Structures are given as structure tokens and as C-alpha cells.
mmCIF file of C-alpha atoms and ligand atoms in Angstrom:
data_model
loop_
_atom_site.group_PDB
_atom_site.id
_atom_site.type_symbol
_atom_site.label_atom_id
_atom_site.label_comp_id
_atom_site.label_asym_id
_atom_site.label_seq_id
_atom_site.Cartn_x
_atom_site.Cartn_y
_atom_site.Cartn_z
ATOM 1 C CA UNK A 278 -57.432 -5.118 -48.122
ATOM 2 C CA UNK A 279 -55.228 -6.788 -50.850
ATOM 3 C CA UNK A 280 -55.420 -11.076 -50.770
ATOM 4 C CA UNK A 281 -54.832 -12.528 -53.768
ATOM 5 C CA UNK A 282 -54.850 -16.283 -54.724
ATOM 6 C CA UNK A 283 -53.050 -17.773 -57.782
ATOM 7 C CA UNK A 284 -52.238 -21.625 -58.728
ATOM 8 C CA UNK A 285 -48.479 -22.027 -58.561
ATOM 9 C CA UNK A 286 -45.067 -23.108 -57.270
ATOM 10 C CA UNK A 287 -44.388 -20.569 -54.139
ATOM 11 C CA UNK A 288 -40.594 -20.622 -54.608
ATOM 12 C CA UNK A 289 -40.895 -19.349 -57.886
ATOM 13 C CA UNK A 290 -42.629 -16.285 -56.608
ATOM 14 C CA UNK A 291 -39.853 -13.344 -57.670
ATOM 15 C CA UNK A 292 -42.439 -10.189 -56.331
ATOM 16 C CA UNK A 293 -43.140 -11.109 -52.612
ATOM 17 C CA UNK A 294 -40.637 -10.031 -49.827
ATOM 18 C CA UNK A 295 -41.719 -13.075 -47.812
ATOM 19 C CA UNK A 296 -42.747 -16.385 -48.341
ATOM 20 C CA UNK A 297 -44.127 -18.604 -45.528
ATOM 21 C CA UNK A 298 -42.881 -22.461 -44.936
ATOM 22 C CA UNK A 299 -45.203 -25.018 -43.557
ATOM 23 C CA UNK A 300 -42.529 -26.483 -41.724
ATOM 24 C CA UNK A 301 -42.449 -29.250 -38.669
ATOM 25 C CA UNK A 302 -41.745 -27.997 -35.245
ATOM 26 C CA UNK A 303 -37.770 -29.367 -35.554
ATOM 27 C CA UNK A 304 -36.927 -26.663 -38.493
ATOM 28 C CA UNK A 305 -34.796 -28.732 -39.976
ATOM 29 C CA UNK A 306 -36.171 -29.798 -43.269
ATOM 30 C CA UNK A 307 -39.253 -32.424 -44.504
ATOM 31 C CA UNK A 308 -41.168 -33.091 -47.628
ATOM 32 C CA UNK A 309 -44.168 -31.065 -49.209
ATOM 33 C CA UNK A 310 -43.469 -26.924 -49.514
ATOM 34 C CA UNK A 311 -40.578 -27.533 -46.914
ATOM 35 C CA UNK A 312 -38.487 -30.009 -48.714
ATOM 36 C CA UNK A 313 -39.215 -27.756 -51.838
ATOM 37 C CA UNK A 314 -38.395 -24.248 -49.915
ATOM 38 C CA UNK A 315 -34.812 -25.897 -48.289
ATOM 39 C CA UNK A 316 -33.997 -27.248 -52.381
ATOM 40 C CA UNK A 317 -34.377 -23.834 -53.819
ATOM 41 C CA UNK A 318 -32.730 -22.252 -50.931
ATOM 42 C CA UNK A 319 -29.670 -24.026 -50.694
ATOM 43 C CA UNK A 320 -27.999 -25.095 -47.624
ATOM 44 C CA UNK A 321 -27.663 -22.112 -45.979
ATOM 45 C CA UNK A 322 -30.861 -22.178 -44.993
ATOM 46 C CA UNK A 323 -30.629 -25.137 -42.910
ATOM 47 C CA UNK A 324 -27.768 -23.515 -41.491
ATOM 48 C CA UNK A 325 -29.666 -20.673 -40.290
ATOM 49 C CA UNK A 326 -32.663 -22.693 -39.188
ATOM 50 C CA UNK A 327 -30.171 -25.006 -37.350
ATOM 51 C CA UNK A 328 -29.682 -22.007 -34.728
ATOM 52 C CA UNK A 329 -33.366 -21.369 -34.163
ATOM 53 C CA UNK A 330 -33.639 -24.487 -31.820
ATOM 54 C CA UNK A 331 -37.225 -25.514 -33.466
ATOM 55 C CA UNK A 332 -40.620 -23.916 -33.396
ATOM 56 C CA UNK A 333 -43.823 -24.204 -31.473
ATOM 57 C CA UNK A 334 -46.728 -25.220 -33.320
ATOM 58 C CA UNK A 335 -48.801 -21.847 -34.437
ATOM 59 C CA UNK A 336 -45.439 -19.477 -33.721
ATOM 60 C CA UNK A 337 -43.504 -17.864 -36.406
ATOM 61 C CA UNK A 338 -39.554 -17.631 -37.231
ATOM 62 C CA UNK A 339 -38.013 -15.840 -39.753
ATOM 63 C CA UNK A 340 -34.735 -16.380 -41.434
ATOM 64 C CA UNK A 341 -32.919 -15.360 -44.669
ATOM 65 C CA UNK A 342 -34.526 -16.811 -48.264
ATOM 66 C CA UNK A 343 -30.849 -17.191 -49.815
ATOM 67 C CA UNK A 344 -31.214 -18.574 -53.646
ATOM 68 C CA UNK A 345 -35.030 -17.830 -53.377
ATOM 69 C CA UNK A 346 -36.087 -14.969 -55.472
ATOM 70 C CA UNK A 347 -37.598 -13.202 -52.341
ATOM 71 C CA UNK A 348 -35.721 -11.808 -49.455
ATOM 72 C CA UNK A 349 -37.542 -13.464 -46.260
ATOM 73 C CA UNK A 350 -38.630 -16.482 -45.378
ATOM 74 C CA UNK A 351 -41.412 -16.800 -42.623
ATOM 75 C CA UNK A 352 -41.523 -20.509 -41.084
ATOM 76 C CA UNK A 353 -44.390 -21.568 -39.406
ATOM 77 C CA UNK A 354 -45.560 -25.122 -37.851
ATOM 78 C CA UNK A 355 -49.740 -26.163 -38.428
ATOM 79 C CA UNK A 356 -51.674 -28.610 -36.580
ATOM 80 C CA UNK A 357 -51.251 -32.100 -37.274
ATOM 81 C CA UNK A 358 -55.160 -33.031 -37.975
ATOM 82 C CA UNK A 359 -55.824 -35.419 -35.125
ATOM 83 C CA UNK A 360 -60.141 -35.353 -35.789
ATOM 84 C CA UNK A 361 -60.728 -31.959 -34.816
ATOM 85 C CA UNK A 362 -61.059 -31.935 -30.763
ATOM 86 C CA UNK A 363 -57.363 -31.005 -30.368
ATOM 87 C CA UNK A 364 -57.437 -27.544 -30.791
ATOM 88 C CA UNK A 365 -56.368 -27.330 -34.672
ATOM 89 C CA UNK A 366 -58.508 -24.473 -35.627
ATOM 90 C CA UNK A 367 -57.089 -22.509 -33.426
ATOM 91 C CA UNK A 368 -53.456 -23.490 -33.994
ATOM 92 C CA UNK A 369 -53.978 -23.195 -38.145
ATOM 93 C CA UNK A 370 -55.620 -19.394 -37.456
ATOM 94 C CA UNK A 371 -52.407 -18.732 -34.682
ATOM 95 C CA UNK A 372 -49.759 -20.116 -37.516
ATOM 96 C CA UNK A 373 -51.419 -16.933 -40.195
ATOM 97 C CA UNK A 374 -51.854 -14.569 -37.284
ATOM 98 C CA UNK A 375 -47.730 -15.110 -36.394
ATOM 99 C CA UNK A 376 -46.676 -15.028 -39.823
ATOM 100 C CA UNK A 377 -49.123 -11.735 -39.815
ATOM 101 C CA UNK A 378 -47.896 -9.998 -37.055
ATOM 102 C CA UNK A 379 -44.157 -11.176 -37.947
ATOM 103 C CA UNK A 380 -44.223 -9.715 -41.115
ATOM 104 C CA UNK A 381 -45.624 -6.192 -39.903
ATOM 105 C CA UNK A 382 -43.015 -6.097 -37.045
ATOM 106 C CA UNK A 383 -40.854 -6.608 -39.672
ATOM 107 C CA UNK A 384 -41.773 -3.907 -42.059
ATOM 108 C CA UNK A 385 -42.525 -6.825 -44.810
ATOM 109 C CA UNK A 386 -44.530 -5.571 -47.249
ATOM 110 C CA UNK A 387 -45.748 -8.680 -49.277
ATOM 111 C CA UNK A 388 -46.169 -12.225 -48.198
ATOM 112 C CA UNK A 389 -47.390 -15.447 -50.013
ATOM 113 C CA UNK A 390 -48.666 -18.498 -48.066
ATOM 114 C CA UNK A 391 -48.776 -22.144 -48.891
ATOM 115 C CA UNK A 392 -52.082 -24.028 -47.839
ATOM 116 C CA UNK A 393 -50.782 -24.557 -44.290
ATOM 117 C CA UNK A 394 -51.464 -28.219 -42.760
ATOM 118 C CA UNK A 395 -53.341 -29.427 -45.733
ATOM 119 C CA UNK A 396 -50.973 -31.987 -47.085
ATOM 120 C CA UNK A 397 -48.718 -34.432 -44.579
ATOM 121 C CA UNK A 398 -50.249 -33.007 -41.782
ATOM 122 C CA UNK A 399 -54.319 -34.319 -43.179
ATOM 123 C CA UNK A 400 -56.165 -31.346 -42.028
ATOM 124 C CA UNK A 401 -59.870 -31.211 -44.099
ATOM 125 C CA UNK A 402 -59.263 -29.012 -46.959
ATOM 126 C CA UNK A 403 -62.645 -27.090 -46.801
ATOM 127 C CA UNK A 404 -62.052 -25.926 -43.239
ATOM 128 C CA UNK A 405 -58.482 -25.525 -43.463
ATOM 129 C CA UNK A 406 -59.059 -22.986 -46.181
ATOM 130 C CA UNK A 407 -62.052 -20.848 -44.377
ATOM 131 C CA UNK A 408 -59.966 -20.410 -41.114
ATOM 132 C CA UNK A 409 -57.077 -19.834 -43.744
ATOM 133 C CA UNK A 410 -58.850 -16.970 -45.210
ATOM 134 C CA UNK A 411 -60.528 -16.144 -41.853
ATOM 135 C CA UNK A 412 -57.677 -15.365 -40.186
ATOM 136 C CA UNK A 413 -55.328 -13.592 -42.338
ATOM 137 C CA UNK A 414 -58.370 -11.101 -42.927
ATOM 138 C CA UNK A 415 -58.341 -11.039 -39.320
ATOM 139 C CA UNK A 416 -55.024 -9.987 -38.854
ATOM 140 C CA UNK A 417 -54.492 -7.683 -41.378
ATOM 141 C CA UNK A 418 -57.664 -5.858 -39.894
ATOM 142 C CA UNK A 419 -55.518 -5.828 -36.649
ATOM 143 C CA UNK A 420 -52.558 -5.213 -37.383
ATOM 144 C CA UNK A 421 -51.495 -4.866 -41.209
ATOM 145 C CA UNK A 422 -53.542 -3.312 -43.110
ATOM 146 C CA UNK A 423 -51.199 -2.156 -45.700
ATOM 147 C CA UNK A 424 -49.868 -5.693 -46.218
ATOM 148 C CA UNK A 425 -50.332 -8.045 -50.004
ATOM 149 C CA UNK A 426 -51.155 -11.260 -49.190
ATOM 150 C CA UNK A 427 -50.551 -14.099 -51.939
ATOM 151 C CA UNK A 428 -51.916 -17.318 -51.358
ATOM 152 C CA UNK A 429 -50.194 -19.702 -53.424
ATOM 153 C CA UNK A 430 -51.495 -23.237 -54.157
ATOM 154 C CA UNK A 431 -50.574 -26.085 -55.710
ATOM 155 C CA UNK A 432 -53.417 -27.863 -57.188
ATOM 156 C CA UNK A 433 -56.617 -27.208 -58.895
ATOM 157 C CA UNK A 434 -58.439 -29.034 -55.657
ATOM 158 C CA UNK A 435 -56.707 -27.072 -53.261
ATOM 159 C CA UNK A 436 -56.984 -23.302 -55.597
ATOM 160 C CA UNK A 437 -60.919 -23.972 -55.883
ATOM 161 C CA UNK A 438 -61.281 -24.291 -52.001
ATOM 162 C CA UNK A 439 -59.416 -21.275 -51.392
ATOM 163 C CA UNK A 440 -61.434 -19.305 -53.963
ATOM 164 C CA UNK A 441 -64.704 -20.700 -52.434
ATOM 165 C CA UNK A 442 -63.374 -19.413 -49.216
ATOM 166 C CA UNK A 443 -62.550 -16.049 -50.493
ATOM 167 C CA UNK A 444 -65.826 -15.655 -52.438
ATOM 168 C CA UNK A 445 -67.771 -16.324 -49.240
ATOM 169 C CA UNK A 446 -65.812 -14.124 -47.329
ATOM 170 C CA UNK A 447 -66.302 -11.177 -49.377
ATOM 171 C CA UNK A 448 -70.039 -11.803 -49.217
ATOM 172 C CA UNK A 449 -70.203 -11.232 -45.758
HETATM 173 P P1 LIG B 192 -48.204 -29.675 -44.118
HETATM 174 O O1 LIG B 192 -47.203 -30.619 -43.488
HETATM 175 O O2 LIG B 192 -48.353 -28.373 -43.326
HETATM 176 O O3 LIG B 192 -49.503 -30.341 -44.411
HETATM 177 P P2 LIG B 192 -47.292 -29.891 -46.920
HETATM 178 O O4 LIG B 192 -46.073 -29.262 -47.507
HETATM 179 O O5 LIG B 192 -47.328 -31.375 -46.838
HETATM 180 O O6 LIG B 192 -47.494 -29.178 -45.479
HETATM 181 O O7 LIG B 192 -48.566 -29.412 -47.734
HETATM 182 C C1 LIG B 192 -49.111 -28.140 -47.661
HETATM 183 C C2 LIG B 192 -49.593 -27.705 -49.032
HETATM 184 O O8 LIG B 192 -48.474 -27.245 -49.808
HETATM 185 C C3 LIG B 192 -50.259 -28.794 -49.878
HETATM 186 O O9 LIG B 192 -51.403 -28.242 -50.519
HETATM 187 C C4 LIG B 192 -49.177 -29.120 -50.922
HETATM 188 O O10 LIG B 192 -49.753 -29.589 -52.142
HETATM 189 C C5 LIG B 192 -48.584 -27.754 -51.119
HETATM 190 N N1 LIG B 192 -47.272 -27.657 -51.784
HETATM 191 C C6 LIG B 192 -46.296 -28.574 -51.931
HETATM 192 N N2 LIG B 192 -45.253 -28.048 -52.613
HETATM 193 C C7 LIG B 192 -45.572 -26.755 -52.904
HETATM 194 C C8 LIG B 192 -44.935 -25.681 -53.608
HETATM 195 N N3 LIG B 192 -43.724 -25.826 -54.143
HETATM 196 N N4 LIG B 192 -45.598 -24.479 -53.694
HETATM 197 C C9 LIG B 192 -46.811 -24.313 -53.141
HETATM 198 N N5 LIG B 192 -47.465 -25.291 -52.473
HETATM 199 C C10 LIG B 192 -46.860 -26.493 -52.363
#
């Protein structure tokens, strides 16, 4: 099963077919990976996501990347961290599972993902990253096995939980 993690900007990422958006449930643009995503883009993708009418929180949408050096973009809304007794967990595993199951329905060979829900939307880094991990191992398992997953992140804070989560998950 190929999942790699590397520190970096995920709209510079020229070698992926896909890359996924952390977006908010309108579509239409915010701050974080989205506001970067929509700047590299250009306005067509607005355009396009203007037609979608929105997105459920844990479903998947795909549109066109247009100036982004891949071809695909996979948008996808996390949990808002409300303390943990609002069903997050399994929202932020649904949101990798969609963008999963999207990209095999798709034919999509290679996909990179942002830390979903870890920045405006507060959830716990630690967890966020094991259910992260978790469930795009899941997934693959069920139904893509043949897919490269790229999990691209920011920071050194947010790189080191996601190679803690990795590590343990390949002890298991
Ligand atoms: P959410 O609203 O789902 O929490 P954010 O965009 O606020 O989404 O944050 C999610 C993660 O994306 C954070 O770790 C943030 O540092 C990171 N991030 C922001 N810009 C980029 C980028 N250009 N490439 C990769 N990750 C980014």
C-alpha cells in the first residue's frame, strides 16, 4: 500500500492527479488550504464550484484543478471540532473514505491530502491525524488498493503527528 507524507505547499504538488480541499460545506471559497487552492486555481474554479450547490460535511465533490499543476481537485468538508461528542471522528474518517472512493470511481491514480479539520475548524491534532491515517488505510484496503496517497502538511507540528501516526500504524 503506497502513503507517503512530505512537509509542503499542496498546490505546488506537479505529480498527483488529485489534490483534496478542506473546504466549508458552501464551496465557495475560505481561508487555510481553501483560500490557497481557489488563488492558484484561478477563478474558474469558483465558477465550477458555484454549480455544485455546496457539500455535506464528510461527502466528496470533484471539479476541474485549472492553473493547478494537477488535473483534479477533490473537495471535501471536516468536522468542525465541537469537544468530541458530536460525531467528528466519524465525519473526519467519512471526508478520507469519500475522497477514497471518489478517486477510484474516478480512475485517479494519485491523490495528496491536506490535514483535514486541523486548522479553522480546531480539531486535536493527535487524533485528527490517527483517524487520518486510519482511514485512508482503510479505504484503500476496500476499495483502492492500487492508489498513491500523499499527505501533504504544512508545518513541522502538524508533519511529526502524521509521521507518529504512520509509524504506529505500520507497527500494528
Ligand atoms: P480546516 O478548516 O479543515 O481546519 P484549514 O485550511 O484551516 O482547514 O487547515 C487545514 C490544514 O491545512 C492545516 O494544517 C493548515 O496549516 C494546512 N494548510 C494551509 N495551507 C496549506 C497549503 N497551501 N498546503 C498544505 N496545507 C496547508
Amino acid at each position: 500500500m503506497s502513503i507517503e507524507i512530505v512537509k509542503g505547499d499542496l498546490t505546488r504538488q506537479g505529480d498527483v492527479e488529485a489534490i483534496v480541499n478542506a473546504a466549508n460545506r458552501s464551496l465557495l471559497g475560505g481561508g487555510g488550504v481553501d483560500g490557497a487552492i481557489h488563488r492558484a486555481a484561478g477563478p474558474e474554479l469558483l465558477a465550477e464550484c458555484r454549480t455544485l450547490n455546496g457539500c455535506a460535511t464528510g461527502e466528496a465533490k470533484l471539479t476541474g484543478a485549472y492553473r493547478l499543476p494537477c488535473r483534479y481537485v477533490i473537495h471535501t468538508v471536516g468536522p468542525i471540532w465541537q469537544g468530541g461528542g458530536h460525531g467528528e471522528a466519524e465525519l473526519l474518517a467519512k471526508c478520507y473514505q469519500s475522497c477514497i472512493r471518489l478517486a477510484s470511481e474516478h480512475g485517479i491514480p494519485s491523490v495528496a491530502f491536506p490535514s483535514i479539520s486541523t486548522g479553522a475548524y480546531r480539531y486535536p491534532l493527535e487524533q485528527a491525524a490517527a483517524i487520518a491515517v486510519g482511514a485512508v488505510k482503510d479505504a484503500m484496503a476496500q476499495c483502492a488498493p492500487e492508489l498513491k496517497v500523499r499527505f501533504v502538511l504544512f508545518d513541522d507540528r502538524t508533519y511529526d503527528a502524521y509521521r507518529r501516526a504512520l509509524d504506529s500504524c505500520r507497527k500494528d
